[in-house]
């Protein structure tokens, strides 16, 4: 890895700031001061910035319990980005793996590991997602069978993949789907003549939302949770 990239990966410095630190003679290894950003850092190098040993950060994997009013974007737009809720370095480097609408709450996965994010979000992976849903009207008697067959959405050529609907009460259900069409859950219930009043994601793949996390809180995933997508 190039020295300037190594510095960026192990500090909060931008590429231009890293190059400036090199030019100023602030970067060294066990042999002395390093003055070229193109220097190739190898496994035996001990890189220091003003005497402090630098270590490359590993990939970060985070779960967030998203509240309403935040958007699944890396930047603020009409509403604030949900990344405002987490305290990590270099937020610009992370991906939101599996977006939620502004009015939807629950599990969001955040990472700077692009390959891992792809495992979560790629339609080909058919990663299952479970939602807890409150409905405006009582759920119909034939809804479970209709969802299992595959709901036909308005303006879509093909029906949705079969989904698992578990009825908890007249107005509350759990829905597990393996797709991520635009506003899919809300459109599925609209297609059977109902209306979603609250939508909360509880699980993505093998990762279930930590019930100890209040809305707006986050934590790093465990190794077992991370490996479930690899």
Short mmCIF file of C-alpha atoms in Angstrom, two decimals:
data_model
loop_
_atom_site.label_atom_id
_atom_site.label_comp_id
_atom_site.label_asym_id
_atom_site.label_seq_id
_atom_site.Cartn_x
_atom_site.Cartn_y
_atom_site.Cartn_z
CA UNK A 1 0.00 0.00 0.00
CA UNK A 2 1.20 3.51 -0.80
CA UNK A 3 2.35 5.53 2.20
CA UNK A 4 -0.16 8.35 1.65
CA UNK A 5 -3.04 5.87 1.46
CA UNK A 6 -1.76 4.06 4.56
CA UNK A 7 -1.84 7.34 6.48
CA UNK A 8 -5.41 8.04 5.34
CA UNK A 9 -6.51 4.53 6.34
CA UNK A 10 -5.05 4.88 9.83
CA UNK A 11 -5.86 8.52 10.68
CA UNK A 12 -8.53 11.13 10.01
CA UNK A 13 -6.24 12.93 7.56
CA UNK A 14 -7.36 13.49 3.98
CA UNK A 15 -5.07 12.46 1.11
CA UNK A 16 -3.85 16.06 0.67
CA UNK A 17 -3.22 16.38 4.43
CA UNK A 18 -1.31 13.10 4.42
CA UNK A 19 0.89 14.32 1.57
CA UNK A 20 1.49 17.57 3.44
CA UNK A 21 2.57 15.64 6.56
CA UNK A 22 5.03 13.64 4.43
CA UNK A 23 6.49 16.78 2.88
CA UNK A 24 6.94 18.30 6.34
CA UNK A 25 8.95 15.28 7.48
CA UNK A 26 6.38 14.19 10.06
CA UNK A 27 6.22 10.57 8.88
CA UNK A 28 8.89 7.98 9.65
CA UNK A 29 9.53 4.27 9.92
CA UNK A 30 12.20 2.21 11.65
CA UNK A 31 14.81 3.45 9.17
CA UNK A 32 14.09 7.16 9.42
CA UNK A 33 11.97 9.92 7.87
CA UNK A 34 9.85 9.02 4.83
CA UNK A 35 9.42 11.71 2.20
CA UNK A 36 7.56 10.04 -0.65
CA UNK A 37 3.83 9.38 -0.73
CA UNK A 38 4.42 6.57 -3.20
CA UNK A 39 6.63 4.65 -0.74
CA UNK A 40 5.30 1.09 -0.49
CA UNK A 41 4.49 0.16 3.10
CA UNK A 42 5.16 -3.51 3.84
CA UNK A 43 4.37 -5.79 6.76
CA UNK A 44 7.69 -5.04 8.48
CA UNK A 45 7.25 -1.27 8.51
CA UNK A 46 6.44 0.57 11.71
CA UNK A 47 4.95 3.83 10.46
CA UNK A 48 4.86 6.78 12.84
CA UNK A 49 3.25 10.24 12.66
CA UNK A 50 5.13 12.65 14.93
CA UNK A 51 6.30 9.67 16.97
CA UNK A 52 2.88 7.99 17.23
CA UNK A 53 2.65 4.50 15.70
CA UNK A 54 -0.10 4.25 13.07
CA UNK A 55 -2.27 1.18 12.65
CA UNK A 56 -4.75 0.66 9.83
CA UNK A 57 -8.33 0.50 11.00
CA UNK A 58 -10.13 -2.71 10.26
CA UNK A 59 -13.49 -2.67 8.51
CA UNK A 60 -16.32 -1.37 10.65
CA UNK A 61 -19.73 -3.05 10.91
CA UNK A 62 -22.46 -1.21 12.79
CA UNK A 63 -26.13 -1.75 13.60
CA UNK A 64 -28.34 1.27 14.21
CA UNK A 65 -31.88 1.43 15.56
CA UNK A 66 -33.16 4.09 13.19
CA UNK A 67 -35.80 6.55 14.44
CA UNK A 68 -38.28 8.36 12.23
CA UNK A 69 -37.25 11.60 10.57
CA UNK A 70 -33.83 10.50 9.30
CA UNK A 71 -32.97 9.57 5.73
CA UNK A 72 -30.79 6.70 4.49
CA UNK A 73 -28.25 8.98 2.85
CA UNK A 74 -24.63 9.89 3.50
CA UNK A 75 -25.49 13.60 3.45
CA UNK A 76 -28.24 15.81 4.84
CA UNK A 77 -30.95 16.70 2.35
CA UNK A 78 -34.55 17.68 3.17
CA UNK A 79 -34.08 15.68 6.38
CA UNK A 80 -30.92 14.83 8.35
CA UNK A 81 -28.79 11.84 7.41
CA UNK A 82 -28.97 8.92 9.81
CA UNK A 83 -25.15 9.04 9.91
CA UNK A 84 -25.57 12.01 12.27
CA UNK A 85 -26.60 9.43 14.87
CA UNK A 86 -23.30 7.54 14.93
CA UNK A 87 -19.94 8.71 16.26
CA UNK A 88 -17.20 7.29 14.03
CA UNK A 89 -14.25 8.66 12.11
CA UNK A 90 -14.51 9.28 8.36
CA UNK A 91 -18.25 8.82 8.00
CA UNK A 92 -17.87 9.64 4.31
CA UNK A 93 -16.30 6.20 3.79
CA UNK A 94 -19.22 4.09 5.04
CA UNK A 95 -22.15 2.55 3.18
CA UNK A 96 -25.72 2.20 4.37
CA UNK A 97 -26.47 -1.45 3.60
CA UNK A 98 -30.22 -1.70 3.21
CA UNK A 99 -32.05 1.61 3.26
CA UNK A 100 -35.25 2.58 5.06
CA UNK A 101 -37.75 5.34 4.32
CA UNK A 102 -37.68 8.43 6.56
CA UNK A 103 -40.86 7.36 8.38
CA UNK A 104 -39.67 3.75 8.89
CA UNK A 105 -37.82 2.71 12.05
CA UNK A 106 -35.56 -0.17 12.99
CA UNK A 107 -32.50 -2.04 11.90
CA UNK A 108 -29.96 -0.35 9.64
CA UNK A 109 -26.55 -1.87 8.84
CA UNK A 110 -23.60 0.45 8.19
CA UNK A 111 -20.11 -0.54 7.01
CA UNK A 112 -17.06 0.55 5.06
CA UNK A 113 -16.60 -2.98 3.68
CA UNK A 114 -17.99 -2.74 0.15
CA UNK A 115 -17.92 -6.48 -0.53
CA UNK A 116 -19.79 -7.22 2.71
CA UNK A 117 -22.36 -4.53 1.90
CA UNK A 118 -22.92 -6.20 -1.47
CA UNK A 119 -23.65 -9.52 0.28
CA UNK A 120 -26.39 -7.77 2.26
CA UNK A 121 -27.98 -5.74 -0.53
CA UNK A 122 -27.52 -7.66 -3.80
CA UNK A 123 -30.90 -8.89 -5.13
CA UNK A 124 -29.21 -12.13 -6.19
CA UNK A 125 -28.43 -12.95 -2.56
CA UNK A 126 -32.14 -12.88 -1.63
CA UNK A 127 -31.28 -11.74 1.88
CA UNK A 128 -34.38 -12.03 4.07
CA UNK A 129 -35.66 -9.01 6.01
CA UNK A 130 -38.33 -9.12 8.72
CA UNK A 131 -40.66 -6.21 9.50
CA UNK A 132 -43.15 -5.57 12.30
CA UNK A 133 -46.12 -3.75 10.82
CA UNK A 134 -49.20 -2.00 12.16
CA UNK A 135 -52.11 -1.80 9.74
CA UNK A 136 -54.95 0.67 9.40
CA UNK A 137 -57.58 -2.02 8.80
CA UNK A 138 -57.92 -5.58 10.13
CA UNK A 139 -55.85 -8.08 8.18
CA UNK A 140 -57.94 -10.15 5.78
CA UNK A 141 -58.41 -13.88 6.29
CA UNK A 142 -56.78 -14.73 2.96
CA UNK A 143 -53.74 -12.43 3.36
CA UNK A 144 -51.32 -15.16 4.51
CA UNK A 145 -52.04 -17.24 1.40
CA UNK A 146 -51.88 -14.22 -0.91
CA UNK A 147 -48.46 -13.17 0.38
CA UNK A 148 -47.18 -16.74 0.15
CA UNK A 149 -48.23 -16.88 -3.51
CA UNK A 150 -46.51 -13.57 -4.38
CA UNK A 151 -48.21 -10.17 -4.37
CA UNK A 152 -48.63 -8.43 -7.72
CA UNK A 153 -47.65 -4.76 -7.34
CA UNK A 154 -49.11 -2.01 -9.44
CA UNK A 155 -46.88 -1.06 -12.41
CA UNK A 156 -44.67 -4.15 -11.89
CA UNK A 157 -44.41 -6.83 -14.60
CA UNK A 158 -43.72 -9.76 -12.28
CA UNK A 159 -45.22 -10.49 -8.87
CA UNK A 160 -43.13 -10.26 -5.73
CA UNK A 161 -41.33 -13.35 -4.55
CA UNK A 162 -43.28 -15.42 -2.01
CA UNK A 163 -43.29 -13.75 1.40
CA UNK A 164 -44.01 -15.06 4.88
CA UNK A 165 -46.79 -13.25 6.73
CA UNK A 166 -47.35 -13.98 10.42
CA UNK A 167 -50.52 -12.52 11.93
CA UNK A 168 -50.04 -11.29 15.51
CA UNK A 169 -53.42 -9.56 15.88
CA UNK A 170 -56.06 -7.97 13.66
CA UNK A 171 -53.86 -4.91 13.10
CA UNK A 172 -50.30 -6.20 13.69
CA UNK A 173 -48.25 -8.60 11.56
CA UNK A 174 -44.69 -9.75 10.92
CA UNK A 175 -43.63 -9.86 7.29
CA UNK A 176 -40.47 -11.53 5.94
CA UNK A 177 -39.42 -10.69 2.38
CA UNK A 178 -36.31 -11.42 0.32
CA UNK A 179 -36.44 -8.48 -2.09
CA UNK A 180 -36.00 -4.73 -1.84
CA UNK A 181 -38.33 -3.11 -4.35
CA UNK A 182 -39.15 0.58 -3.97
CA UNK A 183 -41.57 1.05 -1.01
CA UNK A 184 -42.23 -2.68 -1.34
CA UNK A 185 -43.86 -3.42 2.02
CA UNK A 186 -46.25 -0.49 1.83
CA UNK A 187 -47.14 -1.32 -1.78
CA UNK A 188 -47.75 -4.98 -0.95
CA UNK A 189 -50.37 -4.11 1.64
CA UNK A 190 -51.89 -1.46 -0.62
CA UNK A 191 -52.26 -4.20 -3.24
CA UNK A 192 -54.49 -6.18 -0.85
CA UNK A 193 -56.52 -3.14 0.14
CA UNK A 194 -54.83 -2.17 3.40
CA UNK A 195 -52.60 0.65 4.62
CA UNK A 196 -49.37 0.53 6.67
CA UNK A 197 -49.46 2.94 9.62
CA UNK A 198 -46.14 1.94 11.25
CA UNK A 199 -43.22 -0.02 9.81
CA UNK A 200 -40.28 -1.30 11.86
CA UNK A 201 -37.48 -3.55 10.57
CA UNK A 202 -36.40 -6.16 13.10
CA UNK A 203 -33.99 -8.41 11.20
CA UNK A 204 -31.72 -8.58 8.14
CA UNK A 205 -30.34 -12.01 7.31
CA UNK A 206 -28.99 -13.50 10.53
CA UNK A 207 -28.70 -10.10 12.27
CA UNK A 208 -31.55 -9.23 14.60
CA UNK A 209 -31.95 -5.74 16.04
CA UNK A 210 -30.50 -5.57 19.55
CA UNK A 211 -33.47 -4.89 21.83
CA UNK A 212 -31.15 -3.04 24.21
CA UNK A 213 -30.67 -0.30 21.62
CA UNK A 214 -33.08 2.60 21.99
CA UNK A 215 -34.13 4.51 18.88
CA UNK A 216 -31.10 6.43 17.62
CA UNK A 217 -28.57 4.18 19.37
CA UNK A 218 -26.02 1.93 17.67
CA UNK A 219 -23.35 -0.68 18.35
CA UNK A 220 -20.69 -2.59 16.44
CA UNK A 221 -21.67 -6.04 15.18
CA UNK A 222 -20.22 -9.13 16.78
CA UNK A 223 -17.86 -11.33 14.77
CA UNK A 224 -20.60 -13.95 14.47
CA UNK A 225 -23.05 -11.38 13.10
CA UNK A 226 -20.51 -10.12 10.56
CA UNK A 227 -19.58 -13.61 9.40
CA UNK A 228 -23.21 -14.49 8.77
CA UNK A 229 -23.03 -12.57 5.48
CA UNK A 230 -19.68 -13.92 4.28
#
